[in-house]
Amino acid sequence: MDSLQYLLLLLGCLAITLPLEPVARVYRRPARLAGTLLPVVAVFVAWDLIATARGHWWFSERFTTGATVLGLPVEEWLFFLVVPVCTLLTYEAVGRRRAR
Protein backbone atom coordinates (compact mmCIF):
# COMPACT_ATOMS: atom_id res chain seq x y z
CA MET A 1 0.00 0.00 0.00
CA ASP A 2 2.91 2.36 0.66
CA SER A 3 3.84 2.27 -3.04
CA LEU A 4 0.49 3.86 -3.89
CA GLN A 5 0.73 6.79 -1.47
CA TYR A 6 2.08 9.27 -4.03
CA LEU A 7 -0.60 8.30 -6.55
CA LEU A 8 -3.34 8.44 -3.94
CA LEU A 9 -2.25 11.90 -2.87
CA LEU A 10 -2.42 13.11 -6.47
CA LEU A 11 -5.82 11.50 -6.90
CA GLY A 12 -7.00 13.24 -3.74
CA CYS A 13 -5.86 16.60 -5.09
CA LEU A 14 -7.83 16.03 -8.26
CA ALA A 15 -10.91 14.84 -6.39
CA ILE A 16 -10.91 17.86 -4.09
CA THR A 17 -10.60 20.39 -6.91
CA LEU A 18 -12.81 18.67 -9.51
CA PRO A 19 -16.00 20.28 -8.14
CA LEU A 20 -14.48 23.68 -9.04
CA GLU A 21 -14.63 22.89 -12.77
CA PRO A 22 -18.18 24.21 -13.39
CA VAL A 23 -17.03 27.62 -12.15
CA ALA A 24 -13.39 27.55 -13.29
CA ARG A 25 -13.92 26.01 -16.76
CA VAL A 26 -10.32 24.84 -16.98
CA TYR A 27 -10.93 21.47 -18.65
CA ARG A 28 -13.23 23.09 -21.21
CA ARG A 29 -10.32 25.06 -22.64
CA PRO A 30 -7.77 22.35 -23.48
CA ALA A 31 -5.56 24.57 -25.67
CA ARG A 32 -5.14 27.11 -22.88
CA LEU A 33 -4.58 24.34 -20.35
CA ALA A 34 -1.89 22.75 -22.53
CA GLY A 35 -0.27 26.16 -23.04
CA THR A 36 -0.13 26.58 -19.29
CA LEU A 37 1.15 23.09 -18.53
CA LEU A 38 3.82 22.65 -21.20
CA PRO A 39 6.29 25.27 -19.88
CA VAL A 40 5.78 24.11 -16.29
CA VAL A 41 6.32 20.46 -17.15
CA ALA A 42 9.35 21.23 -19.33
CA VAL A 43 11.11 23.32 -16.69
CA PHE A 44 10.45 21.06 -13.74
CA VAL A 45 11.16 17.80 -15.57
CA ALA A 46 14.50 19.25 -16.67
CA TRP A 47 15.15 20.38 -13.09
CA ASP A 48 14.31 16.93 -11.71
CA LEU A 49 16.42 15.13 -14.28
CA ILE A 50 19.44 17.30 -13.50
CA ALA A 51 18.98 17.16 -9.73
CA THR A 52 18.53 13.39 -9.62
CA ALA A 53 21.47 12.82 -12.00
CA ARG A 54 23.65 14.90 -9.68
CA GLY A 55 22.38 13.08 -6.61
CA HIS A 56 20.79 16.17 -5.03
CA TRP A 57 17.62 14.18 -4.38
CA TRP A 58 16.00 10.88 -5.15
CA PHE A 59 12.64 9.17 -5.04
CA SER A 60 11.80 6.57 -2.45
CA GLU A 61 11.06 3.19 -3.96
CA ARG A 62 8.85 2.57 -0.96
CA PHE A 63 6.40 5.33 -1.93
CA THR A 64 6.41 4.94 -5.72
CA THR A 65 5.23 2.14 -7.97
CA GLY A 66 8.62 1.64 -9.60
CA ALA A 67 7.42 2.61 -13.09
CA THR A 68 9.65 5.28 -14.62
CA VAL A 69 9.82 7.45 -17.73
CA LEU A 70 13.26 8.86 -18.62
CA GLY A 71 14.44 7.85 -15.16
CA LEU A 72 11.74 9.73 -13.24
CA PRO A 73 8.92 7.94 -11.45
CA VAL A 74 5.57 8.10 -13.23
CA GLU A 75 4.19 9.73 -10.08
CA GLU A 76 6.60 12.64 -10.50
CA TRP A 77 5.45 13.20 -14.08
CA LEU A 78 1.85 13.13 -12.88
CA PHE A 79 2.74 15.57 -10.11
CA PHE A 80 3.85 18.10 -12.73
CA LEU A 81 0.45 17.80 -14.39
CA VAL A 82 -1.87 17.38 -11.43
CA VAL A 83 -0.59 20.12 -9.12
CA PRO A 84 -0.65 22.88 -11.76
CA VAL A 85 -4.15 21.79 -12.89
CA CYS A 86 -5.41 21.84 -9.30
CA THR A 87 -3.81 25.23 -8.75
CA LEU A 88 -5.31 26.59 -11.94
CA LEU A 89 -8.75 25.25 -11.04
CA THR A 90 -8.57 26.96 -7.66
CA TYR A 91 -7.21 30.22 -9.07
CA GLU A 92 -9.84 30.42 -11.81
CA ALA A 93 -12.71 29.49 -9.51
CA VAL A 94 -11.74 32.09 -6.91
CA GLY A 95 -11.19 34.73 -9.60
CA ARG A 96 -14.56 34.10 -11.20
CA ARG A 97 -16.38 34.10 -7.86
CA ARG A 98 -14.73 37.38 -6.86
CA ALA A 99 -15.67 38.94 -10.21
CA ARG A 100 -19.35 38.22 -9.52
PDB file of N, CA and C in Angstrom:
ATOM      1  N   MET A   1       0.817  -1.198   0.000  1.00  0.00           N
ATOM      2  CA  MET A   1       0.000   0.000   0.000  1.00  0.00           C
ATOM      3  C   MET A   1       0.862   1.264   0.000  1.00  0.00           C
ATOM      4  N   ASP A   2       2.032   1.195   0.629  1.00  0.00           N
ATOM      5  CA  ASP A   2       2.913   2.359   0.664  1.00  0.00           C
ATOM      6  C   ASP A   2       3.265   2.838  -0.745  1.00  0.00           C
ATOM      7  N   SER A   3       3.423   1.898  -1.685  1.00  0.00           N
ATOM      8  CA  SER A   3       3.839   2.266  -3.037  1.00  0.00           C
ATOM      9  C   SER A   3       2.776   3.068  -3.781  1.00  0.00           C
ATOM     10  N   LEU A   4       1.570   3.100  -3.247  1.00  0.00           N
ATOM     11  CA  LEU A   4       0.488   3.856  -3.890  1.00  0.00           C
ATOM     12  C   LEU A   4       0.252   5.222  -3.249  1.00  0.00           C
ATOM     13  N   GLN A   5       0.988   5.549  -2.197  1.00  0.00           N
ATOM     14  CA  GLN A   5       0.733   6.793  -1.474  1.00  0.00           C
ATOM     15  C   GLN A   5       0.854   8.027  -2.355  1.00  0.00           C
ATOM     16  N   TYR A   6       1.880   8.111  -3.168  1.00  0.00           N
ATOM     17  CA  TYR A   6       2.085   9.275  -4.032  1.00  0.00           C
ATOM     18  C   TYR A   6       0.906   9.396  -5.004  1.00  0.00           C
ATOM     19  N   LEU A   7       0.531   8.290  -5.627  1.00  0.00           N
ATOM     20  CA  LEU A   7      -0.602   8.296  -6.555  1.00  0.00           C
ATOM     21  C   LEU A   7      -1.906   8.664  -5.862  1.00  0.00           C
ATOM     22  N   LEU A   8      -2.113   8.135  -4.678  1.00  0.00           N
ATOM     23  CA  LEU A   8      -3.343   8.438  -3.944  1.00  0.00           C
ATOM     24  C   LEU A   8      -3.415   9.913  -3.540  1.00  0.00           C
ATOM     25  N   LEU A   9      -2.289  10.479  -3.191  1.00  0.00           N
ATOM     26  CA  LEU A   9      -2.245  11.901  -2.869  1.00  0.00           C
ATOM     27  C   LEU A   9      -2.625  12.739  -4.088  1.00  0.00           C
ATOM     28  N   LEU A  10      -2.086  12.390  -5.244  1.00  0.00           N
ATOM     29  CA  LEU A  10      -2.420  13.113  -6.471  1.00  0.00           C
ATOM     30  C   LEU A  10      -3.894  12.947  -6.823  1.00  0.00           C
ATOM     31  N   LEU A  11      -4.410  11.754  -6.657  1.00  0.00           N
ATOM     32  CA  LEU A  11      -5.825  11.500  -6.902  1.00  0.00           C
ATOM     33  C   LEU A  11      -6.694  12.325  -5.954  1.00  0.00           C
ATOM     34  N   GLY A  12      -6.271  12.419  -4.708  1.00  0.00           N
ATOM     35  CA  GLY A  12      -6.999  13.238  -3.740  1.00  0.00           C
ATOM     36  C   GLY A  12      -7.026  14.703  -4.138  1.00  0.00           C
ATOM     37  N   CYS A  13      -5.908  15.209  -4.623  1.00  0.00           N
ATOM     38  CA  CYS A  13      -5.856  16.604  -5.087  1.00  0.00           C
ATOM     39  C   CYS A  13      -6.851  16.833  -6.216  1.00  0.00           C
ATOM     40  N   LEU A  14      -6.886  15.904  -7.157  1.00  0.00           N
ATOM     41  CA  LEU A  14      -7.833  16.033  -8.264  1.00  0.00           C
ATOM     42  C   LEU A  14      -9.276  15.941  -7.783  1.00  0.00           C
ATOM     43  N   ALA A  15      -9.540  15.020  -6.886  1.00  0.00           N
ATOM     44  CA  ALA A  15     -10.905  14.839  -6.390  1.00  0.00           C
ATOM     45  C   ALA A  15     -11.400  16.065  -5.631  1.00  0.00           C
ATOM     46  N   ILE A  16     -10.516  16.685  -4.871  1.00  0.00           N
ATOM     47  CA  ILE A  16     -10.910  17.860  -4.091  1.00  0.00           C
ATOM     48  C   ILE A  16     -11.197  19.059  -4.982  1.00  0.00           C
ATOM     49  N   THR A  17     -10.428  19.216  -6.064  1.00  0.00           N
ATOM     50  CA  THR A  17     -10.596  20.393  -6.910  1.00  0.00           C
ATOM     51  C   THR A  17     -11.557  20.170  -8.082  1.00  0.00           C
ATOM     52  N   LEU A  18     -11.906  18.944  -8.397  1.00  0.00           N
ATOM     53  CA  LEU A  18     -12.810  18.674  -9.511  1.00  0.00           C
ATOM     54  C   LEU A  18     -14.146  19.419  -9.406  1.00  0.00           C
ATOM     55  N   PRO A  19     -14.739  19.534  -8.230  1.00  0.00           N
ATOM     56  CA  PRO A  19     -16.001  20.284  -8.136  1.00  0.00           C
ATOM     57  C   PRO A  19     -15.876  21.764  -8.525  1.00  0.00           C
ATOM     58  N   LEU A  20     -14.669  22.281  -8.634  1.00  0.00           N
ATOM     59  CA  LEU A  20     -14.477  23.678  -9.038  1.00  0.00           C
ATOM     60  C   LEU A  20     -14.632  23.867 -10.547  1.00  0.00           C
ATOM     61  N   GLU A  21     -14.602  22.793 -11.317  1.00  0.00           N
ATOM     62  CA  GLU A  21     -14.628  22.890 -12.774  1.00  0.00           C
ATOM     63  C   GLU A  21     -15.840  23.648 -13.329  1.00  0.00           C
ATOM     64  N   PRO A  22     -17.052  23.449 -12.820  1.00  0.00           N
ATOM     65  CA  PRO A  22     -18.175  24.209 -13.391  1.00  0.00           C
ATOM     66  C   PRO A  22     -17.987  25.728 -13.303  1.00  0.00           C
ATOM     67  N   VAL A  23     -17.294  26.180 -12.302  1.00  0.00           N
ATOM     68  CA  VAL A  23     -17.035  27.618 -12.155  1.00  0.00           C
ATOM     69  C   VAL A  23     -15.751  28.005 -12.894  1.00  0.00           C
ATOM     70  N   ALA A  24     -14.711  27.204 -12.751  1.00  0.00           N
ATOM     71  CA  ALA A  24     -13.393  27.548 -13.291  1.00  0.00           C
ATOM     72  C   ALA A  24     -13.290  27.357 -14.808  1.00  0.00           C
ATOM     73  N   ARG A  25     -13.943  26.337 -15.328  1.00  0.00           N
ATOM     74  CA  ARG A  25     -13.920  26.015 -16.756  1.00  0.00           C
ATOM     75  C   ARG A  25     -12.501  25.815 -17.302  1.00  0.00           C
ATOM     76  N   VAL A  26     -11.704  25.105 -16.565  1.00  0.00           N
ATOM     77  CA  VAL A  26     -10.318  24.839 -16.984  1.00  0.00           C
ATOM     78  C   VAL A  26     -10.260  23.706 -18.007  1.00  0.00           C
ATOM     79  N   TYR A  27     -10.967  22.620 -17.748  1.00  0.00           N
ATOM     80  CA  TYR A  27     -10.933  21.473 -18.645  1.00  0.00           C
ATOM     81  C   TYR A  27     -11.636  21.762 -19.965  1.00  0.00           C
ATOM     82  N   ARG A  28     -12.492  22.742 -19.986  1.00  0.00           N
ATOM     83  CA  ARG A  28     -13.232  23.086 -21.207  1.00  0.00           C
ATOM     84  C   ARG A  28     -12.406  23.903 -22.187  1.00  0.00           C
ATOM     85  N   ARG A  29     -11.221  24.282 -21.779  1.00  0.00           N
ATOM     86  CA  ARG A  29     -10.323  25.057 -22.645  1.00  0.00           C
ATOM     87  C   ARG A  29      -8.982  24.325 -22.753  1.00  0.00           C
ATOM     88  N   PRO A  30      -8.977  23.193 -23.459  1.00  0.00           N
ATOM     89  CA  PRO A  30      -7.774  22.352 -23.484  1.00  0.00           C
ATOM     90  C   PRO A  30      -6.544  23.034 -24.094  1.00  0.00           C
ATOM     91  N   ALA A  31      -6.727  23.897 -25.074  1.00  0.00           N
ATOM     92  CA  ALA A  31      -5.564  24.569 -25.675  1.00  0.00           C
ATOM     93  C   ALA A  31      -4.898  25.496 -24.660  1.00  0.00           C
ATOM     94  N   ARG A  32      -5.699  26.226 -23.911  1.00  0.00           N
ATOM     95  CA  ARG A  32      -5.138  27.111 -22.880  1.00  0.00           C
ATOM     96  C   ARG A  32      -4.495  26.299 -21.755  1.00  0.00           C
ATOM     97  N   LEU A  33      -5.131  25.198 -21.400  1.00  0.00           N
ATOM     98  CA  LEU A  33      -4.579  24.339 -20.350  1.00  0.00           C
ATOM     99  C   LEU A  33      -3.229  23.779 -20.789  1.00  0.00           C
ATOM    100  N   ALA A  34      -3.151  23.292 -22.018  1.00  0.00           N
ATOM    101  CA  ALA A  34      -1.889  22.751 -22.531  1.00  0.00           C
ATOM    102  C   ALA A  34      -0.821  23.844 -22.580  1.00  0.00           C
ATOM    103  N   GLY A  35      -1.208  25.041 -22.990  1.00  0.00           N
ATOM    104  CA  GLY A  35      -0.268  26.157 -23.037  1.00  0.00           C
ATOM    105  C   GLY A  35       0.259  26.543 -21.673  1.00  0.00           C
ATOM    106  N   THR A  36      -0.541  26.306 -20.659  1.00  0.00           N
ATOM    107  CA  THR A  36      -0.126  26.578 -19.286  1.00  0.00           C
ATOM    108  C   THR A  36       0.768  25.461 -18.758  1.00  0.00           C
ATOM    109  N   LEU A  37       0.426  24.233 -19.072  1.00  0.00           N
ATOM    110  CA  LEU A  37       1.153  23.088 -18.527  1.00  0.00           C
ATOM    111  C   LEU A  37       2.503  22.839 -19.190  1.00  0.00           C
ATOM    112  N   LEU A  38       2.587  23.018 -20.482  1.00  0.00           N
ATOM    113  CA  LEU A  38       3.821  22.654 -21.195  1.00  0.00           C
ATOM    114  C   LEU A  38       5.068  23.347 -20.643  1.00  0.00           C
ATOM    115  N   PRO A  39       5.073  24.663 -20.429  1.00  0.00           N
ATOM    116  CA  PRO A  39       6.294  25.266 -19.877  1.00  0.00           C
ATOM    117  C   PRO A  39       6.614  24.773 -18.466  1.00  0.00           C
ATOM    118  N   VAL A  40       5.580  24.583 -17.666  1.00  0.00           N
ATOM    119  CA  VAL A  40       5.781  24.107 -16.291  1.00  0.00           C
ATOM    120  C   VAL A  40       6.397  22.710 -16.305  1.00  0.00           C
ATOM    121  N   VAL A  41       5.816  21.827 -17.073  1.00  0.00           N
ATOM    122  CA  VAL A  41       6.322  20.455 -17.152  1.00  0.00           C
ATOM    123  C   VAL A  41       7.755  20.447 -17.686  1.00  0.00           C
ATOM    124  N   ALA A  42       8.007  21.208 -18.730  1.00  0.00           N
ATOM    125  CA  ALA A  42       9.345  21.227 -19.330  1.00  0.00           C
ATOM    126  C   ALA A  42      10.405  21.688 -18.331  1.00  0.00           C
ATOM    127  N   VAL A  43      10.135  22.773 -17.634  1.00  0.00           N
ATOM    128  CA  VAL A  43      11.114  23.322 -16.691  1.00  0.00           C
ATOM    129  C   VAL A  43      11.353  22.369 -15.529  1.00  0.00           C
ATOM    130  N   PHE A  44      10.282  21.869 -14.932  1.00  0.00           N
ATOM    131  CA  PHE A  44      10.449  21.056 -13.741  1.00  0.00           C
ATOM    132  C   PHE A  44      10.931  19.640 -14.042  1.00  0.00           C
ATOM    133  N   VAL A  45      10.601  19.107 -15.198  1.00  0.00           N
ATOM    134  CA  VAL A  45      11.165  17.801 -15.569  1.00  0.00           C
ATOM    135  C   VAL A  45      12.670  17.950 -15.781  1.00  0.00           C
ATOM    136  N   ALA A  46      13.069  19.007 -16.475  1.00  0.00           N
ATOM    137  CA  ALA A  46      14.502  19.247 -16.665  1.00  0.00           C
ATOM    138  C   ALA A  46      15.201  19.395 -15.315  1.00  0.00           C
ATOM    139  N   TRP A  47      14.600  20.164 -14.428  1.00  0.00           N
ATOM    140  CA  TRP A  47      15.153  20.382 -13.093  1.00  0.00           C
ATOM    141  C   TRP A  47      15.308  19.037 -12.369  1.00  0.00           C
ATOM    142  N   ASP A  48      14.260  18.237 -12.384  1.00  0.00           N
ATOM    143  CA  ASP A  48      14.306  16.934 -11.706  1.00  0.00           C
ATOM    144  C   ASP A  48      15.373  16.021 -12.308  1.00  0.00           C
ATOM    145  N   LEU A  49      15.439  15.983 -13.621  1.00  0.00           N
ATOM    146  CA  LEU A  49      16.423  15.127 -14.278  1.00  0.00           C
ATOM    147  C   LEU A  49      17.840  15.528 -13.888  1.00  0.00           C
ATOM    148  N   ILE A  50      18.108  16.816 -13.876  1.00  0.00           N
ATOM    149  CA  ILE A  50      19.439  17.297 -13.503  1.00  0.00           C
ATOM    150  C   ILE A  50      19.720  17.009 -12.034  1.00  0.00           C
ATOM    151  N   ALA A  51      18.769  17.324 -11.173  1.00  0.00           N
ATOM    152  CA  ALA A  51      18.976  17.155  -9.734  1.00  0.00           C
ATOM    153  C   ALA A  51      19.156  15.689  -9.353  1.00  0.00           C
ATOM    154  N   THR A  52      18.375  14.808  -9.952  1.00  0.00           N
ATOM    155  CA  THR A  52      18.527  13.390  -9.616  1.00  0.00           C
ATOM    156  C   THR A  52      19.824  12.833 -10.204  1.00  0.00           C
ATOM    157  N   ALA A  53      20.205  13.282 -11.391  1.00  0.00           N
ATOM    158  CA  ALA A  53      21.466  12.820 -11.996  1.00  0.00           C
ATOM    159  C   ALA A  53      22.667  13.243 -11.147  1.00  0.00           C
ATOM    160  N   ARG A  54      22.563  14.405 -10.523  1.00  0.00           N
ATOM    161  CA  ARG A  54      23.650  14.898  -9.676  1.00  0.00           C
ATOM    162  C   ARG A  54      23.584  14.365  -8.250  1.00  0.00           C
ATOM    163  N   GLY A  55      22.523  13.643  -7.946  1.00  0.00           N
ATOM    164  CA  GLY A  55      22.381  13.078  -6.613  1.00  0.00           C
ATOM    165  C   GLY A  55      21.882  14.053  -5.556  1.00  0.00           C
ATOM    166  N   HIS A  56      21.316  15.191  -5.988  1.00  0.00           N
ATOM    167  CA  HIS A  56      20.787  16.167  -5.028  1.00  0.00           C
ATOM    168  C   HIS A  56      19.532  15.643  -4.324  1.00  0.00           C
ATOM    169  N   TRP A  57      18.733  14.865  -5.026  1.00  0.00           N
ATOM    170  CA  TRP A  57      17.617  14.181  -4.385  1.00  0.00           C
ATOM    171  C   TRP A  57      17.266  12.936  -5.164  1.00  0.00           C
ATOM    172  N   TRP A  58      16.377  12.158  -4.585  1.00  0.00           N
ATOM    173  CA  TRP A  58      16.004  10.879  -5.151  1.00  0.00           C
ATOM    174  C   TRP A  58      14.550  10.624  -4.786  1.00  0.00           C
ATOM    175  N   PHE A  59      14.031   9.535  -5.287  1.00  0.00           N
ATOM    176  CA  PHE A  59      12.639   9.166  -5.039  1.00  0.00           C
ATOM    177  C   PHE A  59      12.612   7.826  -4.326  1.00  0.00           C
ATOM    178  N   SER A  60      11.881   7.780  -3.253  1.00  0.00           N
ATOM    179  CA  SER A  60      11.798   6.567  -2.450  1.00  0.00           C
ATOM    180  C   SER A  60      11.063   5.472  -3.213  1.00  0.00           C
ATOM    181  N   GLU A  61      11.708   4.338  -3.335  1.00  0.00           N
ATOM    182  CA  GLU A  61      11.058   3.192  -3.961  1.00  0.00           C
ATOM    183  C   GLU A  61       9.896   2.688  -3.121  1.00  0.00           C
ATOM    184  N   ARG A  62       9.931   2.992  -1.855  1.00  0.00           N
ATOM    185  CA  ARG A  62       8.848   2.568  -0.962  1.00  0.00           C
ATOM    186  C   ARG A  62       7.532   3.269  -1.286  1.00  0.00           C
ATOM    187  N   PHE A  63       7.613   4.534  -1.721  1.00  0.00           N
ATOM    188  CA  PHE A  63       6.404   5.329  -1.925  1.00  0.00           C
ATOM    189  C   PHE A  63       6.069   5.559  -3.395  1.00  0.00           C
ATOM    190  N   THR A  64       6.735   4.865  -4.292  1.00  0.00           N
ATOM    191  CA  THR A  64       6.415   4.945  -5.719  1.00  0.00           C
ATOM    192  C   THR A  64       6.212   3.537  -6.265  1.00  0.00           C
ATOM    193  N   THR A  65       5.568   3.456  -7.409  1.00  0.00           N
ATOM    194  CA  THR A  65       5.235   2.144  -7.973  1.00  0.00           C
ATOM    195  C   THR A  65       6.422   1.454  -8.625  1.00  0.00           C
ATOM    196  N   GLY A  66       7.455   2.206  -8.932  1.00  0.00           N
ATOM    197  CA  GLY A  66       8.618   1.636  -9.595  1.00  0.00           C
ATOM    198  C   GLY A  66       8.620   1.877 -11.097  1.00  0.00           C
ATOM    199  N   ALA A  67       7.488   2.288 -11.662  1.00  0.00           N
ATOM    200  CA  ALA A  67       7.419   2.611 -13.089  1.00  0.00           C
ATOM    201  C   ALA A  67       8.085   3.966 -13.317  1.00  0.00           C
ATOM    202  N   THR A  68       8.940   4.029 -14.344  1.00  0.00           N
ATOM    203  CA  THR A  68       9.646   5.276 -14.620  1.00  0.00           C
ATOM    204  C   THR A  68       9.544   5.644 -16.098  1.00  0.00           C
ATOM    205  N   VAL A  69       9.713   6.925 -16.365  1.00  0.00           N
ATOM    206  CA  VAL A  69       9.825   7.453 -17.725  1.00  0.00           C
ATOM    207  C   VAL A  69      11.038   8.373 -17.718  1.00  0.00           C
ATOM    208  N   LEU A  70      12.001   8.094 -18.557  1.00  0.00           N
ATOM    209  CA  LEU A  70      13.256   8.859 -18.615  1.00  0.00           C
ATOM    210  C   LEU A  70      13.946   8.940 -17.256  1.00  0.00           C
ATOM    211  N   GLY A  71      13.784   7.902 -16.461  1.00  0.00           N
ATOM    212  CA  GLY A  71      14.444   7.851 -15.164  1.00  0.00           C
ATOM    213  C   GLY A  71      13.687   8.485 -14.021  1.00  0.00           C
ATOM    214  N   LEU A  72      12.557   9.129 -14.301  1.00  0.00           N
ATOM    215  CA  LEU A  72      11.740   9.731 -13.239  1.00  0.00           C
ATOM    216  C   LEU A  72      10.517   8.861 -12.995  1.00  0.00           C
ATOM    217  N   PRO A  73      10.120   8.719 -11.737  1.00  0.00           N
ATOM    218  CA  PRO A  73       8.917   7.940 -11.451  1.00  0.00           C
ATOM    219  C   PRO A  73       7.695   8.525 -12.164  1.00  0.00           C
ATOM    220  N   VAL A  74       6.803   7.660 -12.572  1.00  0.00           N
ATOM    221  CA  VAL A  74       5.567   8.098 -13.227  1.00  0.00           C
ATOM    222  C   VAL A  74       4.824   9.076 -12.326  1.00  0.00           C
ATOM    223  N   GLU A  75       4.881   8.841 -11.030  1.00  0.00           N
ATOM    224  CA  GLU A  75       4.192   9.728 -10.084  1.00  0.00           C
ATOM    225  C   GLU A  75       4.728  11.154 -10.165  1.00  0.00           C
ATOM    226  N   GLU A  76       6.010  11.299 -10.405  1.00  0.00           N
ATOM    227  CA  GLU A  76       6.600  12.640 -10.503  1.00  0.00           C
ATOM    228  C   GLU A  76       6.107  13.346 -11.754  1.00  0.00           C
ATOM    229  N   TRP A  77       6.015  12.621 -12.859  1.00  0.00           N
ATOM    230  CA  TRP A  77       5.452  13.200 -14.082  1.00  0.00           C
ATOM    231  C   TRP A  77       4.005  13.636 -13.846  1.00  0.00           C
ATOM    232  N   LEU A  78       3.250  12.786 -13.176  1.00  0.00           N
ATOM    233  CA  LEU A  78       1.853  13.134 -12.881  1.00  0.00           C
ATOM    234  C   LEU A  78       1.768  14.339 -11.949  1.00  0.00           C
ATOM    235  N   PHE A  79       2.698  14.425 -11.015  1.00  0.00           N
ATOM    236  CA  PHE A  79       2.738  15.573 -10.107  1.00  0.00           C
ATOM    237  C   PHE A  79       2.824  16.870 -10.899  1.00  0.00           C
ATOM    238  N   PHE A  80       3.661  16.883 -11.932  1.00  0.00           N
ATOM    239  CA  PHE A  80       3.849  18.095 -12.728  1.00  0.00           C
ATOM    240  C   PHE A  80       2.633  18.439 -13.566  1.00  0.00           C
ATOM    241  N   LEU A  81       1.718  17.523 -13.712  1.00  0.00           N
ATOM    242  CA  LEU A  81       0.455  17.796 -14.392  1.00  0.00           C
ATOM    243  C   LEU A  81      -0.653  18.100 -13.390  1.00  0.00           C
ATOM    244  N   VAL A  82      -0.761  17.272 -12.374  1.00  0.00           N
ATOM    245  CA  VAL A  82      -1.869  17.377 -11.426  1.00  0.00           C
ATOM    246  C   VAL A  82      -1.810  18.651 -10.591  1.00  0.00           C
ATOM    247  N   VAL A  83      -0.679  18.960 -10.013  1.00  0.00           N
ATOM    248  CA  VAL A  83      -0.591  20.121  -9.124  1.00  0.00           C
ATOM    249  C   VAL A  83      -0.868  21.429  -9.867  1.00  0.00           C
ATOM    250  N   PRO A  84      -0.291  21.665 -11.047  1.00  0.00           N
ATOM    251  CA  PRO A  84      -0.653  22.884 -11.759  1.00  0.00           C
ATOM    252  C   PRO A  84      -2.138  22.942 -12.156  1.00  0.00           C
ATOM    253  N   VAL A  85      -2.718  21.797 -12.537  1.00  0.00           N
ATOM    254  CA  VAL A  85      -4.148  21.786 -12.888  1.00  0.00           C
ATOM    255  C   VAL A  85      -4.989  22.128 -11.664  1.00  0.00           C
ATOM    256  N   CYS A  86      -4.668  21.549 -10.527  1.00  0.00           N
ATOM    257  CA  CYS A  86      -5.414  21.839  -9.300  1.00  0.00           C
ATOM    258  C   CYS A  86      -5.254  23.306  -8.905  1.00  0.00           C
ATOM    259  N   THR A  87      -4.063  23.827  -9.060  1.00  0.00           N
ATOM    260  CA  THR A  87      -3.812  25.233  -8.747  1.00  0.00           C
ATOM    261  C   THR A  87      -4.596  26.124  -9.691  1.00  0.00           C
ATOM    262  N   LEU A  88      -4.589  25.803 -10.957  1.00  0.00           N
ATOM    263  CA  LEU A  88      -5.311  26.588 -11.944  1.00  0.00           C
ATOM    264  C   LEU A  88      -6.817  26.537 -11.703  1.00  0.00           C
ATOM    265  N   LEU A  89      -7.329  25.366 -11.374  1.00  0.00           N
ATOM    266  CA  LEU A  89      -8.755  25.247 -11.042  1.00  0.00           C
ATOM    267  C   LEU A  89      -9.121  26.157  -9.869  1.00  0.00           C
ATOM    268  N   THR A  90      -8.308  26.130  -8.841  1.00  0.00           N
ATOM    269  CA  THR A  90      -8.568  26.957  -7.662  1.00  0.00           C
ATOM    270  C   THR A  90      -8.470  28.436  -8.004  1.00  0.00           C
ATOM    271  N   TYR A  91      -7.430  28.818  -8.700  1.00  0.00           N
ATOM    272  CA  TYR A  91      -7.211  30.217  -9.071  1.00  0.00           C
ATOM    273  C   TYR A  91      -8.374  30.746  -9.919  1.00  0.00           C
ATOM    274  N   GLU A  92      -8.755  29.994 -10.931  1.00  0.00           N
ATOM    275  CA  GLU A  92      -9.839  30.423 -11.811  1.00  0.00           C
ATOM    276  C   GLU A  92     -11.180  30.473 -11.085  1.00  0.00           C
ATOM    277  N   ALA A  93     -11.441  29.504 -10.245  1.00  0.00           N
ATOM    278  CA  ALA A  93     -12.712  29.492  -9.509  1.00  0.00           C
ATOM    279  C   ALA A  93     -12.808  30.672  -8.561  1.00  0.00           C
ATOM    280  N   VAL A  94     -11.739  30.953  -7.846  1.00  0.00           N
ATOM    281  CA  VAL A  94     -11.744  32.089  -6.909  1.00  0.00           C
ATOM    282  C   VAL A  94     -11.867  33.396  -7.690  1.00  0.00           C
ATOM    283  N   GLY A  95     -11.127  33.520  -8.782  1.00  0.00           N
ATOM    284  CA  GLY A  95     -11.191  34.734  -9.597  1.00  0.00           C
ATOM    285  C   GLY A  95     -12.568  34.979 -10.161  1.00  0.00           C
ATOM    286  N   ARG A  96     -13.222  33.949 -10.636  1.00  0.00           N
ATOM    287  CA  ARG A  96     -14.563  34.102 -11.199  1.00  0.00           C
ATOM    288  C   ARG A  96     -15.591  34.417 -10.112  1.00  0.00           C
ATOM    289  N   ARG A  97     -15.437  33.825  -8.971  1.00  0.00           N
ATOM    290  CA  ARG A  97     -16.380  34.101  -7.862  1.00  0.00           C
ATOM    291  C   ARG A  97     -16.213  35.534  -7.369  1.00  0.00           C
ATOM    292  N   ARG A  98     -14.982  36.013  -7.318  1.00  0.00           N
ATOM    293  CA  ARG A  98     -14.732  37.382  -6.856  1.00  0.00           C
ATOM    294  C   ARG A  98     -15.248  38.392  -7.864  1.00  0.00           C
ATOM    295  N   ALA A  99     -15.201  38.034  -9.158  1.00  0.00           N
ATOM    296  CA  ALA A  99     -15.669  38.942 -10.206  1.00  0.00           C
ATOM    297  C   ALA A  99     -17.184  39.125 -10.156  1.00  0.00           C
ATOM    298  N   ARG A 100     -17.877  38.143  -9.616  1.00  0.00           N
ATOM    299  CA  ARG A 100     -19.346  38.225  -9.521  1.00  0.00           C
ATOM    300  C   ARG A 100     -19.673  39.135  -8.395  1.00  0.00           C
TER     301      ARG A 100
END
